[in-house]
Short mmCIF file of C-alpha atoms in Angstrom, two decimals:
data_model
loop_
_atom_site.label_atom_id
_atom_site.label_comp_id
_atom_site.label_asym_id
_atom_site.label_seq_id
_atom_site.Cartn_x
_atom_site.Cartn_y
_atom_site.Cartn_z
CA GLN O 757 -1.22 4.25 15.79
CA SER O 758 -2.46 7.32 13.97
CA ALA O 759 -2.37 7.76 10.31
CA LEU O 760 0.20 10.30 8.94
CA THR O 761 -1.42 13.64 8.13
CA GLN O 762 -2.02 14.75 4.58
CA PRO O 763 -4.20 17.62 3.46
CA PRO O 764 -7.65 16.24 2.09
CA SER O 765 -7.35 18.07 -1.10
CA ALA O 766 -4.99 20.05 -3.32
CA SER O 767 -5.41 21.61 -6.74
CA GLY O 768 -3.53 23.32 -9.60
CA SER O 769 -3.88 24.51 -13.27
CA PRO O 770 -2.36 22.58 -16.08
CA GLY O 771 1.28 23.35 -16.21
CA GLN O 772 1.55 24.56 -12.53
CA SER O 773 3.22 22.77 -9.73
CA VAL O 774 1.54 21.47 -6.51
CA THR O 775 3.08 20.10 -3.36
CA ILE O 776 1.45 17.62 -1.05
CA SER O 777 2.78 17.27 2.39
CA CYS O 778 2.75 14.02 4.69
CA THR O 779 3.38 14.93 8.22
CA GLY O 780 4.24 12.53 11.09
CA THR O 781 6.70 10.36 9.34
CA SER O 782 9.56 8.81 11.34
CA SER O 783 12.57 11.03 11.83
CA ASP O 784 14.74 7.87 12.14
CA TYR O 785 14.01 6.50 8.73
CA ASN O 786 13.72 7.87 5.25
CA HIS O 787 11.56 5.01 3.84
CA VAL O 788 8.56 7.05 2.68
CA SER O 789 6.72 6.10 -0.47
CA TRP O 790 4.08 7.81 -2.44
CA TYR O 791 1.34 6.28 -4.33
CA GLN O 792 -1.17 7.50 -7.03
CA GLN O 793 -4.55 6.01 -7.13
CA HIS O 794 -7.09 6.60 -9.95
CA PRO O 795 -10.70 5.73 -9.26
CA GLY O 796 -11.35 1.96 -9.25
CA LYS O 797 -7.66 1.22 -9.84
CA ALA O 798 -4.89 -0.15 -7.62
CA PRO O 799 -2.39 2.22 -6.30
CA LYS O 800 0.81 2.88 -8.34
CA LEU O 801 4.16 3.61 -6.71
CA MET O 802 5.47 6.99 -7.69
CA ILE O 803 8.29 7.75 -5.21
CA TYR O 804 10.11 5.41 -2.72
CA ASP O 805 12.83 6.10 -0.07
CA ALA O 806 11.51 9.76 0.06
CA ILE O 807 13.17 10.83 -3.13
CA THR O 808 13.67 8.07 -5.50
CA ARG O 809 11.54 7.62 -8.58
CA PRO O 810 10.90 4.10 -9.95
CA SER O 811 11.56 3.73 -13.81
CA GLY O 812 8.71 4.66 -15.91
CA VAL O 813 7.53 7.37 -13.45
CA PRO O 814 7.72 10.85 -15.24
CA ASP O 815 10.33 13.24 -13.77
CA ARG O 816 7.51 15.59 -13.13
CA PHE O 817 7.11 13.80 -9.86
CA SER O 818 9.66 14.40 -7.17
CA GLY O 819 9.94 13.86 -3.53
CA SER O 820 11.65 15.29 -0.42
CA LYS O 821 11.81 14.79 3.23
CA SER O 822 12.85 17.04 6.26
CA GLY O 823 12.48 15.89 9.64
CA ASN O 824 9.11 14.34 10.12
CA THR O 825 7.54 15.72 7.02
CA ALA O 826 7.85 14.32 3.58
CA SER O 827 6.46 16.00 0.39
CA LEU O 828 5.46 15.03 -3.18
CA THR O 829 5.71 17.75 -5.78
CA VAL O 830 4.01 17.29 -9.09
CA SER O 831 5.40 19.82 -11.71
CA GLY O 832 4.05 20.73 -15.16
CA LEU O 833 0.54 19.49 -13.95
CA GLN O 834 -1.22 17.41 -16.52
CA ALA O 835 -4.96 16.28 -16.66
CA GLU O 836 -3.94 12.72 -16.08
CA ASP O 837 -2.32 13.66 -12.72
CA GLU O 838 -5.75 14.04 -11.22
CA ALA O 839 -5.89 11.39 -8.77
CA ASP O 840 -5.68 10.42 -5.05
CA TYR O 841 -2.10 10.35 -3.69
CA TYR O 842 -1.11 8.45 -0.42
CA CYS O 843 2.16 8.52 1.49
CA ILE O 844 3.39 5.46 3.51
CA SER O 845 6.11 5.57 6.20
CA TYR O 846 8.19 2.87 7.67
CA GLU O 847 7.95 3.47 11.45
CA GLY O 848 10.50 0.87 12.62
CA ASN O 849 9.95 -2.65 14.04
CA ASN O 850 8.31 -3.66 10.66
CA ASN O 851 5.53 -1.36 10.89
CA LEU O 852 4.09 0.59 8.19
CA VAL O 853 1.62 3.55 8.34
CA PHE O 854 -0.33 5.22 5.47
CA GLY O 855 -1.45 8.83 5.27
CA GLY O 856 -5.01 9.65 4.97
CA GLY O 857 -4.72 10.65 1.21
CA THR O 858 -4.93 13.76 -0.75
CA LYS O 859 -7.33 14.18 -3.69
CA LEU O 860 -5.54 16.22 -6.34
CA THR O 861 -7.76 18.19 -8.81
CA VAL O 862 -6.32 19.58 -12.02
CA LEU O 863 -8.55 22.73 -12.66
CA GLN U 556 7.33 -9.45 -14.89
CA VAL U 557 5.73 -10.43 -11.63
CA GLN U 558 1.93 -10.25 -11.52
CA LEU U 559 -0.32 -10.74 -8.45
CA GLN U 560 -3.99 -11.98 -8.27
CA GLU U 561 -6.09 -12.01 -5.31
CA SER U 562 -8.89 -14.68 -4.74
CA GLY U 563 -11.34 -15.72 -2.20
CA PRO U 564 -14.97 -15.30 -1.09
CA GLY U 565 -16.70 -11.91 -1.80
CA LEU U 566 -19.10 -12.36 1.05
CA VAL U 567 -18.20 -13.22 4.64
CA GLN U 568 -20.71 -13.40 7.51
CA PRO U 569 -20.12 -11.53 10.65
CA SER U 570 -17.99 -13.21 13.32
CA GLN U 571 -16.48 -15.59 10.72
CA THR U 572 -12.94 -15.61 9.27
CA LEU U 573 -12.11 -13.82 6.03
CA SER U 574 -9.66 -15.87 4.01
CA LEU U 575 -7.94 -14.57 0.86
CA THR U 576 -5.09 -15.84 -1.36
CA CYS U 577 -2.71 -13.99 -3.53
CA THR U 578 -1.13 -15.94 -6.38
CA VAL U 579 2.23 -14.85 -7.69
CA SER U 580 2.87 -15.31 -11.45
CA GLY U 581 5.86 -14.32 -13.61
CA GLY U 582 8.40 -15.04 -10.83
CA SER U 583 9.14 -17.04 -7.78
CA ILE U 584 7.93 -15.82 -4.46
CA THR U 585 11.17 -16.84 -2.97
CA SER U 586 13.55 -14.79 -5.26
CA GLY U 587 14.71 -11.54 -4.21
CA ASN U 588 14.59 -10.02 -0.62
CA TYR U 589 10.78 -9.02 -0.93
CA TYR U 590 8.00 -8.89 1.56
CA TRP U 591 4.63 -9.79 0.37
CA SER U 592 1.98 -7.39 1.64
CA TRP U 593 -1.77 -7.06 2.34
CA ILE U 594 -3.47 -3.73 2.21
CA ARG U 595 -7.17 -2.76 2.50
CA GLN U 596 -9.24 0.18 1.37
CA HIS U 597 -12.73 0.76 3.09
CA PRO U 598 -15.30 2.12 0.65
CA GLY U 599 -14.64 5.58 -0.15
CA LYS U 600 -11.79 5.75 2.39
CA GLY U 601 -7.90 5.63 2.36
CA LEU U 602 -5.45 2.73 2.34
CA GLU U 603 -4.56 0.69 5.36
CA TRP U 604 -1.56 -1.65 5.65
CA ILE U 605 -2.59 -4.90 7.17
CA GLY U 606 0.86 -6.61 7.28
CA TYR U 607 3.47 -8.55 5.29
CA ILE U 608 5.34 -11.78 5.09
CA TYR U 609 8.80 -12.92 3.95
CA HIS U 610 9.15 -16.16 2.00
CA SER U 611 10.68 -17.72 5.02
CA GLY U 612 7.43 -17.33 6.79
CA SER U 613 8.37 -14.32 8.96
CA ALA U 614 5.25 -12.21 9.27
CA TYR U 615 4.60 -8.81 10.59
CA TYR U 616 1.20 -6.95 11.29
CA SER U 617 -0.26 -3.67 11.83
CA PRO U 618 -0.67 -3.24 15.65
CA SER U 619 -4.32 -2.28 15.16
CA LEU U 620 -5.10 -5.65 13.53
CA GLN U 621 -2.46 -7.84 15.07
CA SER U 622 -4.97 -9.69 17.35
CA ARG U 623 -7.10 -10.88 14.44
CA VAL U 624 -4.71 -11.36 11.52
CA VAL U 625 -2.54 -14.20 10.20
CA ILE U 626 -0.54 -14.05 7.01
CA SER U 627 1.05 -17.14 5.65
CA VAL U 628 3.03 -18.27 2.70
CA ASP U 629 3.00 -21.49 0.46
CA THR U 630 6.13 -21.36 -1.57
CA SER U 631 5.17 -24.63 -3.36
CA LYS U 632 2.21 -22.88 -4.73
CA ASN U 633 3.72 -19.47 -5.14
CA GLN U 634 1.02 -17.98 -3.01
CA PHE U 635 0.51 -16.05 0.23
CA SER U 636 -2.62 -15.77 2.26
CA LEU U 637 -4.47 -13.60 4.65
CA ARG U 638 -6.82 -14.65 7.42
CA LEU U 639 -8.75 -12.11 9.31
CA SER U 640 -10.94 -13.45 12.12
CA SER U 641 -14.03 -12.29 14.07
CA VAL U 642 -15.09 -9.95 11.13
CA THR U 643 -17.54 -7.23 11.30
CA ALA U 644 -19.13 -4.82 8.92
CA ALA U 645 -16.16 -2.59 9.55
CA ASP U 646 -14.00 -5.13 7.69
CA THR U 647 -15.83 -4.55 4.47
CA ALA U 648 -13.36 -3.38 2.07
CA VAL U 649 -11.18 -3.79 -1.11
CA TYR U 650 -8.28 -6.06 -0.35
CA TYR U 651 -5.02 -5.72 -2.33
CA CYS U 652 -1.88 -7.82 -2.24
CA ALA U 653 1.32 -6.24 -3.22
CA LYS U 654 5.09 -6.94 -3.55
CA ASP U 655 7.05 -4.77 -1.15
CA LYS U 656 10.60 -4.44 -2.40
CA PHE U 657 11.70 -2.55 0.86
CA ARG U 658 9.87 -0.92 3.68
CA GLY U 659 6.76 0.16 2.07
CA ALA U 660 7.85 0.38 -1.60
CA MET U 661 5.18 -1.72 -3.16
CA ASP U 662 5.96 -1.83 -6.92
CA VAL U 663 3.63 -4.52 -7.87
CA TRP U 664 -0.05 -4.73 -6.99
CA GLY U 665 -2.86 -7.01 -7.48
CA GLN U 666 -6.24 -5.56 -8.89
CA GLY U 667 -7.90 -5.92 -5.55
CA THR U 668 -10.85 -7.99 -4.27
CA THR U 669 -13.95 -6.61 -2.81
CA VAL U 670 -14.92 -8.42 0.49
CA THR U 671 -18.34 -7.62 1.97
CA VAL U 672 -19.17 -8.64 5.65
CA SER U 673 -22.94 -9.27 5.90
#
């Protein structure tokens, strides 16, 4: 199975918005999650079921999905948003696949 | 709240079996309809889902690792475990355990443990 496709990098200035795409997700399910990972740390759940934000995650983070592409948008970029971001998709038959990851740089 | 902690050898010889345990604290591994996952991250690379298990013992694996992986659960110890056989240098990675509340929504993670195959 192939990893989902994410852009290797993305960037934006403080206060701007940036969107990270995740292509190749199942069109049969909306179970896409997004994770933020800072260097040397465990990943943190930011979005699940494509659009749902766990409690405690700033509302600057939002998710969407259309067809086989999911997206994570970070609005009002802040310095602490600089991290690696990964998507994961449920593919059916109890199989999960991660994207290759996107390094977000806050300029 | 639930916390997870991985444990196991940091060094494994090639062709041997990698064995890790994840201890769940702050809650019972049998409460809630959660799956308990293993994920790994090769040095400087992305995340790879290995598989997960339900407290009943039903386990599911990534097709790419299925032939070498066994995930088991010990409800009496509130632990679940990973065994990866016939390891090579390509299995060198940080291994994480996580609580999956539904189909990839992993809301609690362990700190990760580094395993080197050499």
